[in-house]
Coordinates of C-alpha atoms and ligand atoms in Angstrom, one line a residue:
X838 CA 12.3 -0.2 43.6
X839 CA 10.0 1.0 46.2
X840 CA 6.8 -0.9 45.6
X841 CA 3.5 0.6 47.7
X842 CA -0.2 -1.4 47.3
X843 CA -1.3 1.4 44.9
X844 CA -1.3 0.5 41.1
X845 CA 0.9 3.2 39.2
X846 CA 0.1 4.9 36.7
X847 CA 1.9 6.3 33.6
X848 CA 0.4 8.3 30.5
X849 CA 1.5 7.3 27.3
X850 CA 1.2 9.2 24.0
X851 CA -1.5 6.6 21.8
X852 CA 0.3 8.0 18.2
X853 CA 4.3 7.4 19.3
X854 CA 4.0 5.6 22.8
X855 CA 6.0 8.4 24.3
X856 CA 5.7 7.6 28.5
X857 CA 4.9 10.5 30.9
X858 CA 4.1 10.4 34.3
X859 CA 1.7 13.1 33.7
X860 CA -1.1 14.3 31.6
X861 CA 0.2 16.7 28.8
X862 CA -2.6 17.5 26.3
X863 CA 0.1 17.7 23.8
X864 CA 2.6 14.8 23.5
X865 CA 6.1 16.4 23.4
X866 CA 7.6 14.0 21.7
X867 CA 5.9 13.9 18.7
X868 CA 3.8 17.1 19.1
X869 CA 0.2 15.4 18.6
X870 CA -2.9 16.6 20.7
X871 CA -5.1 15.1 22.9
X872 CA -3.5 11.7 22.4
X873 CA -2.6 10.9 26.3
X874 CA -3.9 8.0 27.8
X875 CA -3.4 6.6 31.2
X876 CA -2.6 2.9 31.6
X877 CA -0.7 0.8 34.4
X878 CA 2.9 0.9 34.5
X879 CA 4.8 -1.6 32.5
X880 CA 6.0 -4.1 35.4
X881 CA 9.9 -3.4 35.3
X882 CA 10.8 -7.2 35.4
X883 CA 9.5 -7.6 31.9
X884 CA 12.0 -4.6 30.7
X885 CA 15.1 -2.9 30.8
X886 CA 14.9 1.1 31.2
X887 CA 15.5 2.8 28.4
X888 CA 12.1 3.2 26.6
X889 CA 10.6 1.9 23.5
X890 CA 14.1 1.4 21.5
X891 CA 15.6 -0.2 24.8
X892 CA 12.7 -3.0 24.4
X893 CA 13.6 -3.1 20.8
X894 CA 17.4 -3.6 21.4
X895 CA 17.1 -5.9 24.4
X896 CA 17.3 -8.9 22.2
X897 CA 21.0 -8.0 21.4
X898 CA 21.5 -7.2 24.7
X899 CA 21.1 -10.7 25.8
X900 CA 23.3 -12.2 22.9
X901 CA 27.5 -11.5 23.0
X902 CA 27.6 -9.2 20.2
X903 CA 30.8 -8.2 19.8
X904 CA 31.8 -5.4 17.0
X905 CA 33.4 -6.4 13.5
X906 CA 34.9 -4.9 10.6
X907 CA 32.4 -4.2 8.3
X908 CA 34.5 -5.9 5.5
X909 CA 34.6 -9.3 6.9
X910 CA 31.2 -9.8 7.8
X911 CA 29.4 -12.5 5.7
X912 CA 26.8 -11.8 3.9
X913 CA 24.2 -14.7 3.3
X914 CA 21.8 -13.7 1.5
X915 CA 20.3 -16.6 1.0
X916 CA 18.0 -16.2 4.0
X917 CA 15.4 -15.8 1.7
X918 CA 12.8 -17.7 1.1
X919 CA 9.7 -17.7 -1.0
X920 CA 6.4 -17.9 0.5
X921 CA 4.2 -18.9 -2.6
X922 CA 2.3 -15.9 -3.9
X923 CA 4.3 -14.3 -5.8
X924 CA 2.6 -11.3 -6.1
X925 CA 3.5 -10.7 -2.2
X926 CA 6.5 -11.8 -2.4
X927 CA 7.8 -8.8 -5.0
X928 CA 6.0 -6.2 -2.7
X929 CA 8.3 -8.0 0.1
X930 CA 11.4 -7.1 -1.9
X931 CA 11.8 -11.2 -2.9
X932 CA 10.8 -13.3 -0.6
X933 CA 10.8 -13.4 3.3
X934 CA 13.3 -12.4 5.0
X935 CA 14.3 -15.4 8.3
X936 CA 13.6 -13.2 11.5
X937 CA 12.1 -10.1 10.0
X938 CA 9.1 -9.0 11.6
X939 CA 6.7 -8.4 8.6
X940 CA 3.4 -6.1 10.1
X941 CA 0.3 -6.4 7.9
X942 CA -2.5 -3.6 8.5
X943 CA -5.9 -2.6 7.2
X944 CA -9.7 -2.3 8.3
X945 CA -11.5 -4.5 9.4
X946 CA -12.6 -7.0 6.7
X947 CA -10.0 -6.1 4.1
X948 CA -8.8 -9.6 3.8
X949 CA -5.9 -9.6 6.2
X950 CA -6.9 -12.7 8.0
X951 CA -7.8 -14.4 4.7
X952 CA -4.6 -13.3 3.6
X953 CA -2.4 -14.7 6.7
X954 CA -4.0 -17.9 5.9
X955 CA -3.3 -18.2 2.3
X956 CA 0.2 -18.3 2.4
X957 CA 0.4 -21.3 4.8
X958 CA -2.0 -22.9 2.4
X959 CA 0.1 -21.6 -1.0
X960 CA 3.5 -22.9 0.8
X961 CA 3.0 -26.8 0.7
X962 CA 5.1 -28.2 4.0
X963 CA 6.1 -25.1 5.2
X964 CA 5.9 -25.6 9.3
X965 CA 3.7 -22.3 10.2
X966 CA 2.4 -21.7 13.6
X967 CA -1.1 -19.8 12.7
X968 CA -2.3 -17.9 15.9
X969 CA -5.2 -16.4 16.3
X970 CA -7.2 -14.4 19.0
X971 CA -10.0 -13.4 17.1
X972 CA -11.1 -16.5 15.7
X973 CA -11.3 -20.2 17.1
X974 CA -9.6 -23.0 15.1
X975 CA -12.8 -24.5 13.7
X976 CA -13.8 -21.0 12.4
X977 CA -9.8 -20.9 11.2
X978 CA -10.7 -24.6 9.5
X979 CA -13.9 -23.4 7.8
X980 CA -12.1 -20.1 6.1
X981 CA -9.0 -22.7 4.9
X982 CA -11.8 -24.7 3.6
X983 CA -13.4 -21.7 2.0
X984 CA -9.9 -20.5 0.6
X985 CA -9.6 -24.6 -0.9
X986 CA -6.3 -25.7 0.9
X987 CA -4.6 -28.0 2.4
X988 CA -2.3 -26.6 4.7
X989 CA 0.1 -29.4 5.4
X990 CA 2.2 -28.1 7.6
X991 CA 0.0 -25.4 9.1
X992 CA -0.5 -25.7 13.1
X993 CA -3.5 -23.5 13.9
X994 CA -3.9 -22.1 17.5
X995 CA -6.3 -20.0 19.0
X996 CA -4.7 -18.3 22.2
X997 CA -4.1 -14.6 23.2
X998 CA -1.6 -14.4 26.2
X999 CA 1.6 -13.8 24.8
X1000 CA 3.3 -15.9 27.1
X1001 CA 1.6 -19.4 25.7
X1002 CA 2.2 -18.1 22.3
X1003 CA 5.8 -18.2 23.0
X1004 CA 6.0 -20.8 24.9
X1005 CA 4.2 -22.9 21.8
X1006 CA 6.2 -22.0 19.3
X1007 CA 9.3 -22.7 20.8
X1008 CA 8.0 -25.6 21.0
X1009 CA 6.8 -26.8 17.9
X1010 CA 9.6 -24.8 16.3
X1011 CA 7.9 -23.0 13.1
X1012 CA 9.1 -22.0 10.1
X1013 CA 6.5 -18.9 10.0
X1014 CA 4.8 -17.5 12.7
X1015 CA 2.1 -16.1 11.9
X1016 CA -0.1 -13.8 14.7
X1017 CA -3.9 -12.1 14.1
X1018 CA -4.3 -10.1 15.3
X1019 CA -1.3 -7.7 17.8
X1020 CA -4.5 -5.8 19.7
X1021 CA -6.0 -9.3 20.9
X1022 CA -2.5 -10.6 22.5
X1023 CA -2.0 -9.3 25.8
X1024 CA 1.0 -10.2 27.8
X1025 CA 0.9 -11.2 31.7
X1026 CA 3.6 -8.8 32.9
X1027 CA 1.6 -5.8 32.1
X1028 CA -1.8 -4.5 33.7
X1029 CA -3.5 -3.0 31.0
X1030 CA -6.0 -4.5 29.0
X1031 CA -5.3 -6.2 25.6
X1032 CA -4.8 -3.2 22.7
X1033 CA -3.8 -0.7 24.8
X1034 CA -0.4 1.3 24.0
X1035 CA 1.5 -0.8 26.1
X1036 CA 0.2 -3.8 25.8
X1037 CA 0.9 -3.6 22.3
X1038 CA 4.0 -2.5 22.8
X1039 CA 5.7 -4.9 24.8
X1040 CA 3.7 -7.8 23.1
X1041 CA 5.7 -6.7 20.1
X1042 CA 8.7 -6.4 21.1
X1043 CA 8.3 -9.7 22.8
X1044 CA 7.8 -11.3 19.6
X1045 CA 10.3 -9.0 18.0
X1046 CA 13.0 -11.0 20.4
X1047 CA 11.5 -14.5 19.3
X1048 CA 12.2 -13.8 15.7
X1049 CA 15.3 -12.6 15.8
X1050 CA 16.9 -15.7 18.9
X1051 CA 15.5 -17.8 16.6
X1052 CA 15.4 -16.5 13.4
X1053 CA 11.7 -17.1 12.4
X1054 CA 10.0 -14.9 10.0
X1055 CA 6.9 -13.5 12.6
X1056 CA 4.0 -11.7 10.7
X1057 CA 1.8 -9.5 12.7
X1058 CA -1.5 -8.2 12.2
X1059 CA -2.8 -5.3 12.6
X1060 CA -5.9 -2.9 12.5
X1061 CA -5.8 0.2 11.3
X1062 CA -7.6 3.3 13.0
X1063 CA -10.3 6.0 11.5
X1064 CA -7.8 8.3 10.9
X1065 CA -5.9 5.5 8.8
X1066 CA -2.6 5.3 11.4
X1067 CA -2.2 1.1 12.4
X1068 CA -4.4 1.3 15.9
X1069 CA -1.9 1.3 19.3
X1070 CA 1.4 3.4 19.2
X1071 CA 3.6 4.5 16.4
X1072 CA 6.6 2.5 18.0
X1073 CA 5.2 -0.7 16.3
X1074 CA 5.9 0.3 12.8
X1075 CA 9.8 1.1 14.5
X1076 CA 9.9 -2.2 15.8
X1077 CA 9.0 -4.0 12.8
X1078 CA 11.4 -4.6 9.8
X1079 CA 8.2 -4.4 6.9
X1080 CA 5.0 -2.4 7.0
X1081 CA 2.2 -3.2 4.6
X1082 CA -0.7 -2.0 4.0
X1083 CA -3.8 -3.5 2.6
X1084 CA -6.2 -0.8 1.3
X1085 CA -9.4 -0.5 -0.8
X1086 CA -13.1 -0.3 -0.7
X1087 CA -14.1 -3.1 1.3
X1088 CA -17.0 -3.1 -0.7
X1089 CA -15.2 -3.4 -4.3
X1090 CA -12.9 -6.2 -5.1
X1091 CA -10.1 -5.4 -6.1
X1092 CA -7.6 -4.5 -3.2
X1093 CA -3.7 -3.1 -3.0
X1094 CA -1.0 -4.2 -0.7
X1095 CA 0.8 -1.7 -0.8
X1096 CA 4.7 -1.7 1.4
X1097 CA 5.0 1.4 3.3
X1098 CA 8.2 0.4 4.8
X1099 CA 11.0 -2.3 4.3
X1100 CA 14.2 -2.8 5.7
X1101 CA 14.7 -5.4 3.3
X1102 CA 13.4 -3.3 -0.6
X1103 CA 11.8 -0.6 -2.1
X1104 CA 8.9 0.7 -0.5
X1105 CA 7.7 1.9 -3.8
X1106 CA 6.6 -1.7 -4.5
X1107 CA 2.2 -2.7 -4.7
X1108 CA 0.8 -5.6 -5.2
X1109 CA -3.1 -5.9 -6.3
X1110 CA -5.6 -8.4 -5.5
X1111 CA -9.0 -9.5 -6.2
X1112 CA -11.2 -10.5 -3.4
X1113 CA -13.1 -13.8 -4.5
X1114 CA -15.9 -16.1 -3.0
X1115 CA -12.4 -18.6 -2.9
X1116 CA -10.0 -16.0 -1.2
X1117 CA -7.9 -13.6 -2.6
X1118 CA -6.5 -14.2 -6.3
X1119 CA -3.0 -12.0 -7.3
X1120 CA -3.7 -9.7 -10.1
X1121 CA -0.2 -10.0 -11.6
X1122 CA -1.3 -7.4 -14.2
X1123 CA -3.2 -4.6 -12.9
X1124 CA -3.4 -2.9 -16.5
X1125 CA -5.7 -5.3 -17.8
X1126 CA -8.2 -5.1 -15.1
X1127 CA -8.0 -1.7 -15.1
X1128 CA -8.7 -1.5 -18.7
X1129 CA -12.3 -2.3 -19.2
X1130 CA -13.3 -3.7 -22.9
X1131 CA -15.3 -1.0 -25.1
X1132 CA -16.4 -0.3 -28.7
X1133 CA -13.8 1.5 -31.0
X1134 CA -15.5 5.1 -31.8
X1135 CA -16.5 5.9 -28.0
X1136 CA -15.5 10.2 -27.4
X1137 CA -14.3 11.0 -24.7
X1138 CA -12.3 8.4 -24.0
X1139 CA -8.3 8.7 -23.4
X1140 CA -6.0 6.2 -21.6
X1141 CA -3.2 7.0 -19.7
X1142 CA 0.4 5.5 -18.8
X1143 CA 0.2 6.3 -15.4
X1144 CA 2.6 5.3 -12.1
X1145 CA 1.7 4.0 -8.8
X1146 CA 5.0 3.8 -7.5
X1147 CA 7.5 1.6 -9.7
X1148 CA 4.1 0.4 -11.3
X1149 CA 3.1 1.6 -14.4
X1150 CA -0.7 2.0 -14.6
X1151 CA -2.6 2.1 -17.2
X1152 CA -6.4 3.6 -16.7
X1153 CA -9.3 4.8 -18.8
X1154 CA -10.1 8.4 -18.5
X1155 CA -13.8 9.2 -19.4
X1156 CA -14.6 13.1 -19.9
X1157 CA -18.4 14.1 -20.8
X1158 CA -19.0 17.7 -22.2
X1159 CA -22.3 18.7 -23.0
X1160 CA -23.7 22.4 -23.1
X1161 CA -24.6 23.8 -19.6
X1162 CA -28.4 24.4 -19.3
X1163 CA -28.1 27.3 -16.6
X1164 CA -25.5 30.0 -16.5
X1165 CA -22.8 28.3 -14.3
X1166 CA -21.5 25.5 -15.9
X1167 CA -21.1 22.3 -13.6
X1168 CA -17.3 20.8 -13.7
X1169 CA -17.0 17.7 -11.4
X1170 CA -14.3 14.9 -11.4
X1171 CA -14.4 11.3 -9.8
X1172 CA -11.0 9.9 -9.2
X1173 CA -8.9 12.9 -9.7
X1174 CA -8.6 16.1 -7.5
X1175 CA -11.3 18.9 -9.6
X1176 CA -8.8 21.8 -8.6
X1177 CA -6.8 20.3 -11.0
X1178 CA -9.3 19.6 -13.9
X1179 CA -10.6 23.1 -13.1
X1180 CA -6.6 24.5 -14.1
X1181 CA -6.8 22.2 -17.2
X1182 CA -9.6 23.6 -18.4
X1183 CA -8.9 27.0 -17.8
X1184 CA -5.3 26.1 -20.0
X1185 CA -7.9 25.3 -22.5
X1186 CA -9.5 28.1 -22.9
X1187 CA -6.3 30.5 -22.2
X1188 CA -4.3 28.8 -24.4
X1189 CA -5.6 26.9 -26.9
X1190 CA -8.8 28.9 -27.5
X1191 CA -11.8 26.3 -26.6
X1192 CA -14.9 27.7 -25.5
X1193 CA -15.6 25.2 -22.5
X1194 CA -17.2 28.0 -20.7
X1195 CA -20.7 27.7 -21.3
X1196 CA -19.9 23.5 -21.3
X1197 CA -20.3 21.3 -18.3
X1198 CA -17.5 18.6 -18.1
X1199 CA -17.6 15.2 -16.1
X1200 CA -14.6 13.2 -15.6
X1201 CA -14.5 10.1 -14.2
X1202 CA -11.7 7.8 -14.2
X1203 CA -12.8 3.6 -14.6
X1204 CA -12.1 1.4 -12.3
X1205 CA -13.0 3.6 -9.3
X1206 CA -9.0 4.4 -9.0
X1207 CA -7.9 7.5 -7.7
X1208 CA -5.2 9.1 -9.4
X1209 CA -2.4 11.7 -8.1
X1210 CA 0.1 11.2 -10.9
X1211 CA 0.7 14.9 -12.8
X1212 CA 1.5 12.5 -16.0
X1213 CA -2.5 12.2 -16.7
X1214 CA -3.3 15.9 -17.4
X1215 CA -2.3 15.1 -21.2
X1216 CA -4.9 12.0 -21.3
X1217 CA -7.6 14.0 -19.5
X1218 CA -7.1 17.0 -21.9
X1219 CA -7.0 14.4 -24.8
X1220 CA -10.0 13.0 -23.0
X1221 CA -12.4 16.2 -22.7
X1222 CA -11.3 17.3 -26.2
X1223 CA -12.3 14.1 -27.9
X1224 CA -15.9 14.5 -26.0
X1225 CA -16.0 17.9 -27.1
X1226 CA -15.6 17.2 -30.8
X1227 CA -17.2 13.9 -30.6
X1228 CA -13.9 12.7 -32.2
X1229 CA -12.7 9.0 -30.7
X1230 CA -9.6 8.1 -30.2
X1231 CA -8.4 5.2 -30.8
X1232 CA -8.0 2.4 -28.1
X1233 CA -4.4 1.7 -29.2
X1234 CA -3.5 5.3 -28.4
X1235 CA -2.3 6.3 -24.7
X1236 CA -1.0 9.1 -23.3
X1237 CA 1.9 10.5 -20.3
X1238 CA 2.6 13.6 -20.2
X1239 CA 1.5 16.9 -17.6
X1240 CA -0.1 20.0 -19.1
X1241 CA 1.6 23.1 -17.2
X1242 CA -0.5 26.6 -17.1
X1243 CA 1.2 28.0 -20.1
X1244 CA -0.2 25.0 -22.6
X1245 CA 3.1 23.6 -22.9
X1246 CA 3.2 20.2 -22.5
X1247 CA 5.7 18.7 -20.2
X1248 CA 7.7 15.4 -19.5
X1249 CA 7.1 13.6 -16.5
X1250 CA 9.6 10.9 -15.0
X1251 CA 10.0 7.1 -16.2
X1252 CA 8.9 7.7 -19.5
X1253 CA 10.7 4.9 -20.5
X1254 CA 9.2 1.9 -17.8
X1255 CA 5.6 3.9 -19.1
X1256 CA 5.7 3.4 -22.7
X1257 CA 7.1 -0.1 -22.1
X1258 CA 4.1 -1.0 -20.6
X1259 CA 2.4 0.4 -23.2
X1260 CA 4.3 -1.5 -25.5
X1261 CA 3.5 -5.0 -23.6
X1262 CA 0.0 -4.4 -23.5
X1263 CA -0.6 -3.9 -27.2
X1264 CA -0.8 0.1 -28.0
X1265 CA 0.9 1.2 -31.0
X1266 CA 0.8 5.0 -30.3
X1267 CA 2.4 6.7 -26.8
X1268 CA 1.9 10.6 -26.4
X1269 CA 4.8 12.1 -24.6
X1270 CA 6.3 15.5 -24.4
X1271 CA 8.3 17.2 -26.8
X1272 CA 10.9 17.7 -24.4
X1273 CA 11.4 14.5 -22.7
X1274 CA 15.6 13.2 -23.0
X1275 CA 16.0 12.5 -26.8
X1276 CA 16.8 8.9 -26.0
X1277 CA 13.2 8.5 -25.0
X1278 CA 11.9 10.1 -28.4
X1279 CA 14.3 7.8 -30.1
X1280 CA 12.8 5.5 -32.9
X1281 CA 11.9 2.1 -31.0
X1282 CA 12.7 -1.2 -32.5
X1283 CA 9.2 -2.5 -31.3
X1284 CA 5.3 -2.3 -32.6
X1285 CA 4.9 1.1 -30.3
X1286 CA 5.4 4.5 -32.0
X1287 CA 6.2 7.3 -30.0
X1288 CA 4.6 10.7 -30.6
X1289 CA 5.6 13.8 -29.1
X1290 CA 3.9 17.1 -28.7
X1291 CA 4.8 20.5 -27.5
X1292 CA 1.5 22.1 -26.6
X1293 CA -2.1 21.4 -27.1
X1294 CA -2.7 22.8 -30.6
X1295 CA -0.1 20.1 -31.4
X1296 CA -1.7 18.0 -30.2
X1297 CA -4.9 18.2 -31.3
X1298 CA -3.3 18.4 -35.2
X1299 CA -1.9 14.9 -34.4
X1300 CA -4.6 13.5 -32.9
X1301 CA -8.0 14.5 -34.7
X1302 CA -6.5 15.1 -38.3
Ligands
TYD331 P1 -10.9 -11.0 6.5 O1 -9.7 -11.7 6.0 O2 -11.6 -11.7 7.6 O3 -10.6 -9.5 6.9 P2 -9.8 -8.9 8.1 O4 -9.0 -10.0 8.7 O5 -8.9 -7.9 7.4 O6 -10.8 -8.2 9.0 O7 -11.9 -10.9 5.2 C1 -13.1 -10.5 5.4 C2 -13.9 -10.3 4.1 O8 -13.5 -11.0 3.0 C3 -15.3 -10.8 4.5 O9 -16.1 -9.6 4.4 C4 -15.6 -11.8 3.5 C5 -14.6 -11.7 2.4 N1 -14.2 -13.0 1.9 C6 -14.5 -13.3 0.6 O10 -15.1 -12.6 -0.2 N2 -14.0 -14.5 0.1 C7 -13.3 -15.4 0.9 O11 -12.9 -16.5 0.4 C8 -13.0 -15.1 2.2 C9 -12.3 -16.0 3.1 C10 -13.5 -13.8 2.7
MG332 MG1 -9.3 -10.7 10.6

């Protein structure tokens, strides 16, 4: 407790807020490089010893918890509650959860201010305490204006010490609190300046403590760094119950929220939006954007019943091959990795004998979506075989299967969730493996057929003849 004049110092790890009271350029706790920074000491009033996950805990510290048997705890899961878009409330895992900590990241001007707002404004009489240390509350009028709401309910304050904040809401008692962003709220107790490690850090937990004495939902902005990690420590996305993510071109419109962790669902969930001169409008079904209207007898054209996640996709795959004017033949692919398209082609020619040597071959898939999913090698085969023919296929036809190196054309998972999206969105024909489960390749009682194929020469039989 001995307490000199001079300002102590501690280095703390900027990717998992690990403390040292030296400089280490590698953090030994989570083995990252060159991430020390120095900052004052924490003041020890504010907490206990014990680190990051003491901070955390110290809210049960306070209360009498007392161990249970598991069996007779009460569950009431009713503490749900529905926050009006119903898009973010799937991705959530139904609804809010009262006194979860829900963090929200992204770059700058994704929409996660404009999103903050919205759901005060879509959740008519719901008390929300809308703080803000980036903006002033006129600026926080004009964008409610801009997004066409009312907000009855919605108290708007512009403040960043942490201790106010608190010290508002327990007074007007929210429903929601809402906070944009975490780096602009510094707290008092602590000597650094707003944003740093530990700032961020104990501002968190702090509010981490408020939600859960008085059982308020809290949501927490947050920025994201170059290297695409939420800015300030790691321990933040351990404090907080739910971690989404808001990516996309800033540039385009369309954006996905997508949940990277939930202690209260799936984390396989997305949601997609659509950035408008009115605020963001839910895209409850991404297929049909993604999808973009075209004439019948277009080559090169395949589409394919693809998964983000639970989410079945379904995208256009565009392939152009044309005869290569100089010796090396280009091969380029936007949206999908060109190793890949490279291996396709080469199966091509190994296998199923087409000279797309001397061809070059573009691939782009629409929508400027970047897909990872193995399941649309068969649409991208279908796709640069249709070019190269100049034989369409039709727009009702859709594809899920992956191509492995021997030609043979293989199942892929949740065939079933793919082709009923296929279904649901008018095709009539699904391509899948030969050798998915037979239930899948079972007759269906519905519009879509399902067509399954061994290997490309299969393939090609059923789809250009
Ligand atoms: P914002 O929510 O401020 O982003 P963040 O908080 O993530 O930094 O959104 C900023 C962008 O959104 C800005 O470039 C303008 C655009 N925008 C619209 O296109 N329409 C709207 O109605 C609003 C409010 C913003
Ligand atoms: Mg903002």
């Amino acid at each position: 407790m001995a307490s000199t004049g001079k300002v102590k110092t501690v280095w703390y790890c900027t990717s998992c807020g690990n403390e040292s009271p030296k400089w280490m350029g590698r953090c030994p706790a989570c083995g990252e490089w060159n991430t020390m920074v120095e900052e004052p000491k924490a003041a020890k009033a504010s907490s206990s010893a014990g680190g990051a996950a003491g901070r955390a805990r110290a809210f049960l510290d306070a209360s009498d918890a007392r161990p249970e048997p598991l069996e007779s705890i009460s569950l009431s899961e009713d503490n749900r509650f529905s926050i009006g878009i119903a898009e973010l409330d799937r991705v959530l895992g139904g609804g809010m959860v009262e006194g979860s900590m829900i963090l929200i990241g992204g770059e700058p001007g994704i929409g996660k201010s404009t999103l903050s707002l919205q759901i005060p404004l879509a959740c008519h009489g719901l008390r929300t305490l809308y703080v803000s240390g980036e903006e002033s509350a006129k600026q926080i009028k004009l964008r409610a204006q801009r997004l066409g709401g009312e907000g009855s309910g919605c108290l708007v304050l512009s403040e960043t010490l942490l201790e106010n904040i608190l010290a508002q809401a327990r007074e007007v008692k929210p429903q929601l609190l809402i906070v944009d962003s975490i780096q602009t709220i510094y707290s008092e107790g602590i000597e650094s300046s707003a944003g740093s490690v530990s700032q961020v850090r104990e501002c968190a937990s702090s509010l981490l403590r408020y939600a859960k004495e008085t059982s308020t939902p809290v949501i927490l902005i947050g920025h994201i760094t170059k290297d695409g990690t939420i800015a300030g420590p790691k321990v933040l996305e351990h404090i907080v119950d739910v971690v989404l993510l808001f990516e996309g071109d800033t540039k385009g419109s369309y954006r996905i929220l997508r949940s990277i962790k939930n202690r209260f669902g799936s984390t396989d969930e997305l949601a997609v939006f659509e950035m408008t001169g009115s605020g963001l409008r839910e895209v409850s079904n991404p297929s049909e954007i993604l999808i973009p209207m075209h004439q019948d007898d277009l080559s090169g054209v395949a589409i394919s019943a693809m998964m983000d996640g639970t989410r079945p996709f379904l995208v256009e795959i565009q392939a152009l091959v044309s005869t290569a004017a100089y010796g090396t033949p280009q091969r380029s692919a936007t949206g999908f990795d060109s190793r890949r398209l490279n291996m396709l082609l080469a199966v091509l020619e190994k296998r199923a004998g087409f000279k797309l040597a001397a061809k070059d071959v573009f691939l782009n898939v629409a929508g400027g979506l970047r897909v990872t999913d193995p399941a649309c090698d068969l649409a991208i085969v279908a796709s640069v075989l249709s070019s190269n023919f100049d034989l369409y296929i039709s727009p009702k036809v859709c594809f899920a299967a992956e191509v492995g190196l021997s030609g043979e054309i293989r199942p892929v998972p949740q065939v079933e969730r793919r082709i009923a999206e296929a279904e649901k969105l008018g095709f009539e024909q699904i391509y899948i493996s030969s050798f998915n489960r037979s239930d899948a390749l079972k007759p269906r009682g519905g519009k879509i057929s399902v067509v399954p194929v061994a290997d490309i020469p299969a393939l090609c039989r059923k789809l250009f003849q």
